[in-house]
Amino acid sequence: MWLPRRFKHCPSCGAPVEYRIPADDNRERATCTACGTAHYENPINVVGTLPVWGDGVDGQVLLCRRAIEPRHGFWTLPAGFLELGESAAEGAARETDEEAGAQIELQNLYCLMNVTRVGQIHLFYRARLLSTDFDPGPESLEVRLFHEHEIPWEELAFRTVREALQRFFEDRRLGRPFALHSTDID
Amino acid sequence: MWLPRRFKHCPSCGAPVEYRIPADDNRERATCTACGTAHYENPINVVGTLPVWGDGVDGQVLLCRRAIEPRHGFWTLPAGFLELGESAAEGAARETDEEAGAQIELQNLYCLMNVTRVGQIHLFYRARLLSTDFDPGPESLEVRLFHEHEIPWEELAFRTVREALQRFFEDRRLGRPFALHSTDID
């Protein structure tokens, strides 16, 4: 199990921390050797969209080619870390604007994927594209639409992106409603 | 908009931090005045269950009376912070065990509630109780089952608990499937 030891010093007073189990707890926490404060580290949410242009099996999916590490040059759905002060849906819409400059109508929460190995939960919303005018942000080399048979499966940036796309095409092929998929990514 | 300034010192080197906007960013981050590292703060996930004993409109809901602050003495669904190394579903099941000692079969993700004011997302799973033997943990004064007409609406600990219960009884009354509810809590 992946457990980061991100803290070396106490964010409250600056003294060194030790990882130990507080008296009323059952997990190691970064605990200050001076002021005694225990600091908690928790999974982070990554939020994004699966934007589609057009209906039915001819609908095309928007992907962005990454201009940053990790996975520079690989294709991804627009997504990024949820920020304080925004809802998951607001964060997903913001990332779609920042990375693709795409106009969308946000739809339902479609995938919740636990990536426990790296302490993340990935949440993808379906989205309907309102235009094909895009404006790649500084984190994207290019943005384009893909028919299902054009998806660059070998050049996708992340396993959660592959998983979301596979579920989407399968649901679409079988005429299923696009209900929430919850899954764990090893 | 609620933005905490949790960091006073750099968790990496211990020097004081300042909140400022990094060159490639658009939000204030805790930035070390010595080593320059920017530290990110993100919303935290609270995970729990809505455990039900029995079927149909006679089914009873499990609630725990809190033995800790905040909201000592008030009633809540079993829930707590998601920990590193576990999926949302695993965390929800763990909290149900820790706070109620209840035997459950976990069902679908039922509520995703953004509580942006305090930087949290609350995720509640439906759960089927397998027994009425409970074992309240140190965070619970008591654990008991409630019919809908017995729910202590004025003594519930949190708005997300009230919201989840309201949605559940409404879905049940109307014979609707218990599909995911996404909502924002002011």
CSV table of C-alpha atoms in Angstrom, one decimal:
chain,number,residue,atom,x,y,z
A,1,MET,CA,0.0,0.0,0.0
A,2,TRP,CA,1.3,3.4,-1.0
A,3,LEU,CA,1.7,5.8,1.9
A,4,PRO,CA,3.5,9.1,1.2
A,5,ARG,CA,5.6,10.7,3.9
A,6,ARG,CA,5.2,14.1,2.4
A,7,PHE,CA,5.9,16.1,5.6
A,8,LYS,CA,9.4,16.5,7.0
A,9,HIS,CA,8.5,19.6,9.1
A,10,CYS,CA,5.5,20.8,10.9
A,11,PRO,CA,3.4,23.2,8.8
A,12,SER,CA,2.2,24.9,12.0
A,13,CYS,CA,5.5,25.6,13.8
A,14,GLY,CA,8.3,24.4,11.5
A,15,ALA,CA,9.9,21.8,13.8
A,16,PRO,CA,10.7,18.3,12.5
A,17,VAL,CA,7.9,15.8,12.4
A,18,GLU,CA,7.9,12.0,13.1
A,19,TYR,CA,5.5,9.5,11.6
A,20,ARG,CA,3.8,7.9,14.6
A,21,ILE,CA,0.4,6.6,15.6
A,22,PRO,CA,-1.4,9.2,17.9
A,23,ALA,CA,-3.0,7.8,21.1
A,24,ASP,CA,-6.6,8.0,19.8
A,25,ASP,CA,-5.8,6.8,16.3
A,26,ASN,CA,-4.8,3.6,14.4
A,27,ARG,CA,-2.6,5.0,11.6
A,28,GLU,CA,0.7,6.8,11.4
A,29,ARG,CA,0.4,10.5,11.1
A,30,ALA,CA,3.0,13.2,10.6
A,31,THR,CA,3.3,14.4,14.3
A,32,CYS,CA,5.3,17.4,15.4
A,33,THR,CA,8.2,16.7,17.8
A,34,ALA,CA,7.7,20.2,19.3
A,35,CYS,CA,4.0,21.3,19.3
A,36,GLY,CA,2.6,17.8,19.0
A,37,THR,CA,0.1,18.6,16.2
A,38,ALA,CA,-0.8,15.6,14.0
A,39,HIS,CA,-1.1,16.4,10.3
A,40,TYR,CA,-3.4,14.3,8.1
A,41,GLU,CA,-2.8,13.3,4.5
A,42,ASN,CA,-5.8,12.2,2.4
A,43,PRO,CA,-6.6,11.1,-1.2
A,44,ILE,CA,-6.9,13.9,-3.7
A,45,ASN,CA,-9.7,14.2,-6.3
A,46,VAL,CA,-9.0,14.6,-10.0
A,47,VAL,CA,-12.0,15.9,-12.0
A,48,GLY,CA,-12.6,16.0,-15.7
A,49,THR,CA,-15.0,15.4,-18.6
A,50,LEU,CA,-15.7,13.1,-21.4
A,51,PRO,CA,-16.8,15.7,-24.0
A,52,VAL,CA,-18.8,14.3,-27.1
A,53,TRP,CA,-19.7,16.1,-30.3
A,54,GLY,CA,-22.7,14.7,-32.1
A,55,ASP,CA,-25.1,11.9,-31.2
A,56,GLY,CA,-25.2,8.1,-31.6
A,57,VAL,CA,-22.3,5.9,-32.7
A,58,ASP,CA,-21.0,8.7,-35.0
A,59,GLY,CA,-20.4,11.0,-32.0
A,60,GLN,CA,-16.8,12.1,-31.6
A,61,VAL,CA,-14.8,12.3,-28.4
A,62,LEU,CA,-12.6,15.3,-27.5
A,63,LEU,CA,-9.0,14.5,-26.4
A,64,CYS,CA,-6.1,16.8,-25.5
A,65,ARG,CA,-2.4,16.0,-26.2
A,66,ARG,CA,-0.4,16.8,-23.1
A,67,ALA,CA,2.2,19.6,-23.2
A,68,ILE,CA,3.4,18.8,-19.7
A,69,GLU,CA,4.8,15.9,-17.7
A,70,PRO,CA,3.9,13.3,-16.7
A,71,ARG,CA,3.0,11.7,-20.1
A,72,HIS,CA,4.1,14.6,-22.3
A,73,GLY,CA,2.8,14.0,-25.9
A,74,PHE,CA,0.2,11.5,-24.8
A,75,TRP,CA,-3.6,11.9,-25.2
A,76,THR,CA,-5.9,12.5,-22.3
A,77,LEU,CA,-9.4,13.6,-21.4
A,78,PRO,CA,-9.4,17.1,-20.0
A,79,ALA,CA,-8.9,16.7,-16.2
A,80,GLY,CA,-7.0,18.0,-13.2
A,81,PHE,CA,-6.9,18.4,-9.5
A,82,LEU,CA,-10.1,19.7,-7.8
A,83,GLU,CA,-9.5,23.0,-6.1
A,84,LEU,CA,-10.8,24.4,-2.8
A,85,GLY,CA,-13.9,26.5,-3.3
A,86,GLU,CA,-15.4,24.6,-6.2
A,87,SER,CA,-17.7,21.6,-6.6
A,88,ALA,CA,-16.6,18.5,-8.5
A,89,ALA,CA,-18.7,19.5,-11.4
A,90,GLU,CA,-17.3,23.1,-11.4
A,91,GLY,CA,-13.8,21.7,-11.3
A,92,ALA,CA,-14.5,19.4,-14.2
A,93,ALA,CA,-15.9,22.3,-16.3
A,94,ARG,CA,-13.0,24.5,-15.4
A,95,GLU,CA,-10.4,21.9,-16.5
A,96,THR,CA,-12.3,21.5,-19.8
A,97,ASP,CA,-12.1,25.2,-20.4
A,98,GLU,CA,-8.4,25.5,-19.3
A,99,GLU,CA,-7.1,22.5,-21.2
A,100,ALA,CA,-9.3,22.5,-24.3
A,101,GLY,CA,-11.0,25.9,-24.4
A,102,ALA,CA,-14.1,23.9,-25.3
A,103,GLN,CA,-17.7,25.0,-24.9
A,104,ILE,CA,-19.7,22.3,-23.1
A,105,GLU,CA,-23.0,21.5,-21.4
A,106,LEU,CA,-22.1,19.3,-18.4
A,107,GLN,CA,-24.0,16.1,-18.0
A,108,ASN,CA,-24.0,13.3,-15.3
A,109,LEU,CA,-21.2,12.0,-13.2
A,110,TYR,CA,-20.1,9.0,-15.3
A,111,CYS,CA,-17.0,7.4,-13.8
A,112,LEU,CA,-15.7,7.2,-10.2
A,113,MET,CA,-12.3,5.5,-10.3
A,114,ASN,CA,-10.2,4.8,-7.2
A,115,VAL,CA,-6.5,5.0,-7.9
A,116,THR,CA,-5.4,4.0,-4.4
A,117,ARG,CA,-1.8,3.3,-5.5
A,118,VAL,CA,-1.3,7.0,-5.9
A,119,GLY,CA,-3.9,8.3,-3.4
A,120,GLN,CA,-6.3,9.7,-6.0
A,121,ILE,CA,-10.0,9.5,-6.9
A,122,HIS,CA,-10.8,10.3,-10.6
A,123,LEU,CA,-14.2,11.7,-11.3
A,124,PHE,CA,-15.3,12.0,-15.0
A,125,TYR,CA,-18.5,13.8,-16.1
A,126,ARG,CA,-20.1,13.3,-19.5
A,127,ALA,CA,-20.3,16.5,-21.4
A,128,ARG,CA,-22.0,17.6,-24.6
A,129,LEU,CA,-19.9,19.8,-26.9
A,130,LEU,CA,-21.7,22.9,-28.0
A,131,SER,CA,-19.2,23.9,-30.7
A,132,THR,CA,-16.1,22.5,-32.5
A,133,ASP,CA,-14.1,25.7,-31.8
A,134,PHE,CA,-11.3,24.8,-29.3
A,135,ASP,CA,-8.5,26.8,-27.8
A,136,PRO,CA,-5.8,24.6,-26.3
A,137,GLY,CA,-4.4,26.0,-23.1
A,138,PRO,CA,-0.7,25.9,-22.1
A,139,GLU,CA,-1.0,22.4,-20.8
A,140,SER,CA,-2.2,21.0,-24.2
A,141,LEU,CA,-0.2,20.6,-27.5
A,142,GLU,CA,-3.4,20.1,-29.5
A,143,VAL,CA,-7.0,19.3,-29.1
A,144,ARG,CA,-9.1,17.2,-31.5
A,145,LEU,CA,-12.1,15.0,-32.0
A,146,PHE,CA,-11.9,11.3,-32.5
A,147,HIS,CA,-14.3,8.8,-33.9
A,148,GLU,CA,-14.3,5.5,-31.9
A,149,HIS,CA,-12.1,3.8,-34.6
A,150,GLU,CA,-9.6,6.7,-34.4
A,151,ILE,CA,-8.9,6.6,-30.7
A,152,PRO,CA,-5.1,6.3,-30.1
A,153,TRP,CA,-5.4,3.5,-27.6
A,154,GLU,CA,-1.6,3.0,-27.4
A,155,GLU,CA,-1.0,6.7,-26.9
A,156,LEU,CA,-3.4,7.4,-24.0
A,157,ALA,CA,-1.8,9.1,-21.0
A,158,PHE,CA,-3.5,7.4,-18.1
A,159,ARG,CA,-5.4,4.1,-17.3
A,160,THR,CA,-8.4,6.0,-16.0
A,161,VAL,CA,-8.7,7.7,-19.4
A,162,ARG,CA,-8.6,4.4,-21.2
A,163,GLU,CA,-11.2,2.9,-18.7
A,164,ALA,CA,-13.6,5.8,-19.1
A,165,LEU,CA,-13.4,5.7,-22.9
A,166,GLN,CA,-13.9,1.9,-23.0
A,167,ARG,CA,-17.0,2.1,-20.7
A,168,PHE,CA,-18.4,5.0,-22.8
A,169,PHE,CA,-18.0,3.1,-26.2
A,170,GLU,CA,-19.4,-0.1,-24.7
A,171,ASP,CA,-22.4,1.6,-23.1
A,172,ARG,CA,-23.0,3.5,-26.4
A,173,ARG,CA,-22.7,0.3,-28.6
A,174,LEU,CA,-25.1,-1.6,-26.3
A,175,GLY,CA,-27.6,1.3,-26.1
A,176,ARG,CA,-27.3,1.4,-22.3
A,177,PRO,CA,-28.0,4.5,-20.3
A,178,PHE,CA,-24.8,6.2,-19.3
A,179,ALA,CA,-25.1,5.3,-15.6
A,180,LEU,CA,-22.3,5.8,-13.1
A,181,HIS,CA,-19.4,3.3,-13.3
A,182,SER,CA,-17.5,2.8,-10.1
A,183,THR,CA,-14.3,0.9,-10.3
A,184,ASP,CA,-10.8,0.5,-8.8
A,185,ILE,CA,-7.7,1.0,-10.9
A,186,ASP,CA,-4.7,-1.1,-9.7
B,1,MET,CA,-15.3,31.5,-0.7
B,2,TRP,CA,-13.6,29.6,2.1
B,3,LEU,CA,-9.9,29.2,1.6
B,4,PRO,CA,-7.9,27.9,4.5
B,5,ARG,CA,-4.4,29.1,5.2
B,6,ARG,CA,-3.4,25.9,6.9
B,7,PHE,CA,0.4,26.2,6.4
B,8,LYS,CA,2.5,28.6,8.3
B,9,HIS,CA,5.8,26.7,7.7
B,10,CYS,CA,7.1,24.7,4.8
B,11,PRO,CA,6.5,20.9,5.3
B,12,SER,CA,9.7,20.2,3.3
B,13,CYS,CA,12.2,22.5,5.0
B,14,GLY,CA,10.5,24.2,7.9
B,15,ALA,CA,11.0,27.8,6.8
B,16,PRO,CA,8.0,30.2,6.9
B,17,VAL,CA,5.7,30.2,3.9
B,18,GLU,CA,3.9,33.0,2.1
B,19,TYR,CA,0.6,32.6,0.3
B,20,ARG,CA,1.3,33.8,-3.3
B,21,ILE,CA,0.4,32.9,-6.9
B,22,PRO,CA,3.2,30.8,-8.5
B,23,ALA,CA,4.4,32.0,-12.0
B,24,ASP,CA,2.6,29.1,-13.9
B,25,ASP,CA,-0.5,29.2,-11.7
B,26,ASN,CA,-3.6,31.3,-11.1
B,27,ARG,CA,-4.3,30.6,-7.4
B,28,GLU,CA,-2.5,31.5,-4.2
B,29,ARG,CA,-0.4,28.6,-2.8
B,30,ALA,CA,1.6,28.2,0.4
B,31,THR,CA,5.0,29.0,-1.1
B,32,CYS,CA,8.2,28.5,0.9
B,33,THR,CA,10.3,31.7,1.4
B,34,ALA,CA,13.5,29.6,1.5
B,35,CYS,CA,13.2,26.6,-0.8
B,36,GLY,CA,10.5,27.9,-3.0
B,37,THR,CA,8.3,24.8,-2.9
B,38,ALA,CA,4.6,25.4,-3.5
B,39,HIS,CA,2.3,23.3,-1.3
B,40,TYR,CA,-1.2,22.5,-2.6
B,41,GLU,CA,-4.4,22.2,-0.5
B,42,ASN,CA,-7.4,20.4,-1.9
B,43,PRO,CA,-10.9,19.3,-0.9
B,44,ILE,CA,-11.1,16.2,1.4
B,45,ASN,CA,-13.5,13.3,0.9
B,46,VAL,CA,-15.8,12.1,3.7
B,47,VAL,CA,-17.2,8.6,3.1
B,48,GLY,CA,-20.0,6.8,4.8
B,49,THR,CA,-23.0,4.6,4.4
B,50,LEU,CA,-26.8,4.7,4.7
B,51,PRO,CA,-27.4,1.3,6.3
B,52,VAL,CA,-30.9,-0.2,6.1
B,53,TRP,CA,-32.5,-3.1,7.9
B,54,GLY,CA,-35.4,-4.7,6.1
B,55,ASP,CA,-37.2,-4.0,2.8
B,56,GLY,CA,-39.8,-1.6,1.6
B,57,VAL,CA,-41.3,1.3,3.6
B,58,ASP,CA,-40.9,-0.6,6.9
B,59,GLY,CA,-37.1,-0.7,6.4
B,60,GLN,CA,-35.2,1.0,9.3
B,61,VAL,CA,-32.2,3.2,9.0
B,62,LEU,CA,-29.1,3.0,11.3
B,63,LEU,CA,-27.9,6.1,12.9
B,64,CYS,CA,-25.1,6.7,15.4
B,65,ARG,CA,-25.2,9.3,18.2
B,66,ARG,CA,-21.9,11.2,18.2
B,67,ALA,CA,-19.6,10.8,21.2
B,68,ILE,CA,-17.2,13.4,19.8
B,69,GLU,CA,-17.1,17.0,18.7
B,70,PRO,CA,-18.3,18.6,16.5
B,71,ARG,CA,-22.0,17.9,17.2
B,72,HIS,CA,-21.5,15.7,20.3
B,73,GLY,CA,-24.8,14.1,21.2
B,74,PHE,CA,-26.3,14.5,17.7
B,75,TRP,CA,-27.3,11.7,15.3
B,76,THR,CA,-25.4,10.9,12.2
B,77,LEU,CA,-24.9,8.3,9.5
B,78,PRO,CA,-21.6,6.4,10.0
B,79,ALA,CA,-19.0,8.4,8.0
B,80,GLY,CA,-15.5,9.8,8.3
B,81,PHE,CA,-12.4,11.0,6.3
B,82,LEU,CA,-11.2,8.8,3.5
B,83,GLU,CA,-7.7,7.5,4.2
B,84,LEU,CA,-4.8,6.9,1.9
B,85,GLY,CA,-4.6,3.3,0.7
B,86,GLU,CA,-8.3,2.7,0.5
B,87,SER,CA,-11.1,3.1,-2.1
B,88,ALA,CA,-14.1,5.3,-1.3
B,89,ALA,CA,-16.2,2.1,-0.8
B,90,GLU,CA,-13.6,0.5,1.5
B,91,GLY,CA,-13.5,3.7,3.5
B,92,ALA,CA,-17.3,3.8,3.8
B,93,ALA,CA,-17.3,0.2,5.0
B,94,ARG,CA,-14.5,0.8,7.5
B,95,GLU,CA,-16.3,3.8,9.0
B,96,THR,CA,-19.5,1.7,9.4
B,97,ASP,CA,-17.5,-0.9,11.2
B,98,GLU,CA,-15.6,1.6,13.4
B,99,GLU,CA,-18.6,3.7,14.4
B,100,ALA,CA,-21.4,1.2,14.5
B,101,GLY,CA,-19.8,-2.3,14.5
B,102,ALA,CA,-22.5,-3.1,12.0
B,103,GLN,CA,-22.4,-6.0,9.5
B,104,ILE,CA,-23.3,-4.8,6.1
B,105,GLU,CA,-23.4,-5.6,2.4
B,106,LEU,CA,-22.3,-2.4,0.6
B,107,GLN,CA,-24.5,-1.3,-2.3
B,108,ASN,CA,-24.3,1.6,-4.8
B,109,LEU,CA,-22.9,5.1,-4.4
B,110,TYR,CA,-26.0,7.0,-3.6
B,111,CYS,CA,-25.1,10.6,-2.8
B,112,LEU,CA,-22.2,12.9,-3.8
B,113,MET,CA,-22.5,16.2,-2.0
B,114,ASN,CA,-20.2,19.1,-2.4
B,115,VAL,CA,-19.7,21.0,0.8
B,116,THR,CA,-17.4,23.6,-0.7
B,117,ARG,CA,-17.7,26.0,2.2
B,118,VAL,CA,-15.6,23.6,4.3
B,119,GLY,CA,-13.6,22.0,1.4
B,120,GLN,CA,-15.2,18.6,1.6
B,121,ILE,CA,-17.0,16.1,-0.7
B,122,HIS,CA,-19.3,13.7,1.1
B,123,LEU,CA,-19.9,10.3,-0.5
B,124,PHE,CA,-22.6,8.0,0.9
B,125,TYR,CA,-23.2,4.4,-0.2
B,126,ARG,CA,-26.3,2.5,0.4
B,127,ALA,CA,-25.8,-0.6,2.5
B,128,ARG,CA,-27.9,-3.6,3.5
B,129,LEU,CA,-27.7,-4.5,7.2
B,130,LEU,CA,-27.0,-8.2,7.7
B,131,SER,CA,-27.8,-8.3,11.4
B,132,THR,CA,-29.1,-6.1,14.2
B,133,ASP,CA,-26.1,-6.7,16.4
B,134,PHE,CA,-24.2,-3.5,16.7
B,135,ASP,CA,-21.1,-2.5,18.6
B,136,PRO,CA,-20.7,1.3,19.0
B,137,GLY,CA,-17.1,2.4,18.7
B,138,PRO,CA,-15.4,5.1,20.8
B,139,GLU,CA,-16.8,7.8,18.5
B,140,SER,CA,-20.5,6.8,19.1
B,141,LEU,CA,-22.6,7.1,22.3
B,142,GLU,CA,-25.2,4.7,20.9
B,143,VAL,CA,-26.4,3.1,17.7
B,144,ARG,CA,-30.0,2.3,16.8
B,145,LEU,CA,-32.5,1.7,14.0
B,146,PHE,CA,-35.1,4.3,13.1
B,147,HIS,CA,-38.3,4.0,11.1
B,148,GLU,CA,-38.9,7.0,8.9
B,149,HIS,CA,-41.4,8.5,11.4
B,150,GLU,CA,-38.9,8.2,14.2
B,151,ILE,CA,-36.0,10.0,12.6
B,152,PRO,CA,-34.8,12.8,14.9
B,153,TRP,CA,-34.7,15.5,12.2
B,154,GLU,CA,-34.0,18.2,14.7
B,155,GLU,CA,-31.1,16.3,16.2
B,156,LEU,CA,-29.2,15.4,13.1
B,157,ALA,CA,-25.5,16.3,13.2
B,158,PHE,CA,-24.9,17.5,9.6
B,159,ARG,CA,-26.8,18.9,6.7
B,160,THR,CA,-25.4,16.2,4.4
B,161,VAL,CA,-26.9,13.5,6.7
B,162,ARG,CA,-30.3,15.2,6.5
B,163,GLU,CA,-30.1,15.5,2.7
B,164,ALA,CA,-29.1,11.9,2.2
B,165,LEU,CA,-32.0,10.7,4.5
B,166,GLN,CA,-34.5,13.0,2.8
B,167,ARG,CA,-33.5,11.7,-0.7
B,168,PHE,CA,-33.6,8.1,0.5
B,169,PHE,CA,-37.1,8.3,2.0
B,170,GLU,CA,-38.4,10.2,-1.1
B,171,ASP,CA,-37.0,7.7,-3.5
B,172,ARG,CA,-38.4,4.9,-1.4
B,173,ARG,CA,-41.8,6.5,-1.1
B,174,LEU,CA,-42.0,7.0,-4.9
B,175,GLY,CA,-40.7,3.6,-5.7
B,176,ARG,CA,-37.8,5.1,-7.7
B,177,PRO,CA,-34.5,3.3,-8.2
B,178,PHE,CA,-31.9,4.5,-5.8
B,179,ALA,CA,-29.8,6.3,-8.4
B,180,LEU,CA,-26.9,8.6,-7.6
B,181,HIS,CA,-27.9,12.0,-6.3
B,182,SER,CA,-25.3,14.8,-6.9
B,183,THR,CA,-25.9,18.0,-5.1
B,184,ASP,CA,-24.3,21.1,-3.6
B,185,ILE,CA,-24.7,21.9,0.1
B,186,ASP,CA,-24.3,25.6,0.9
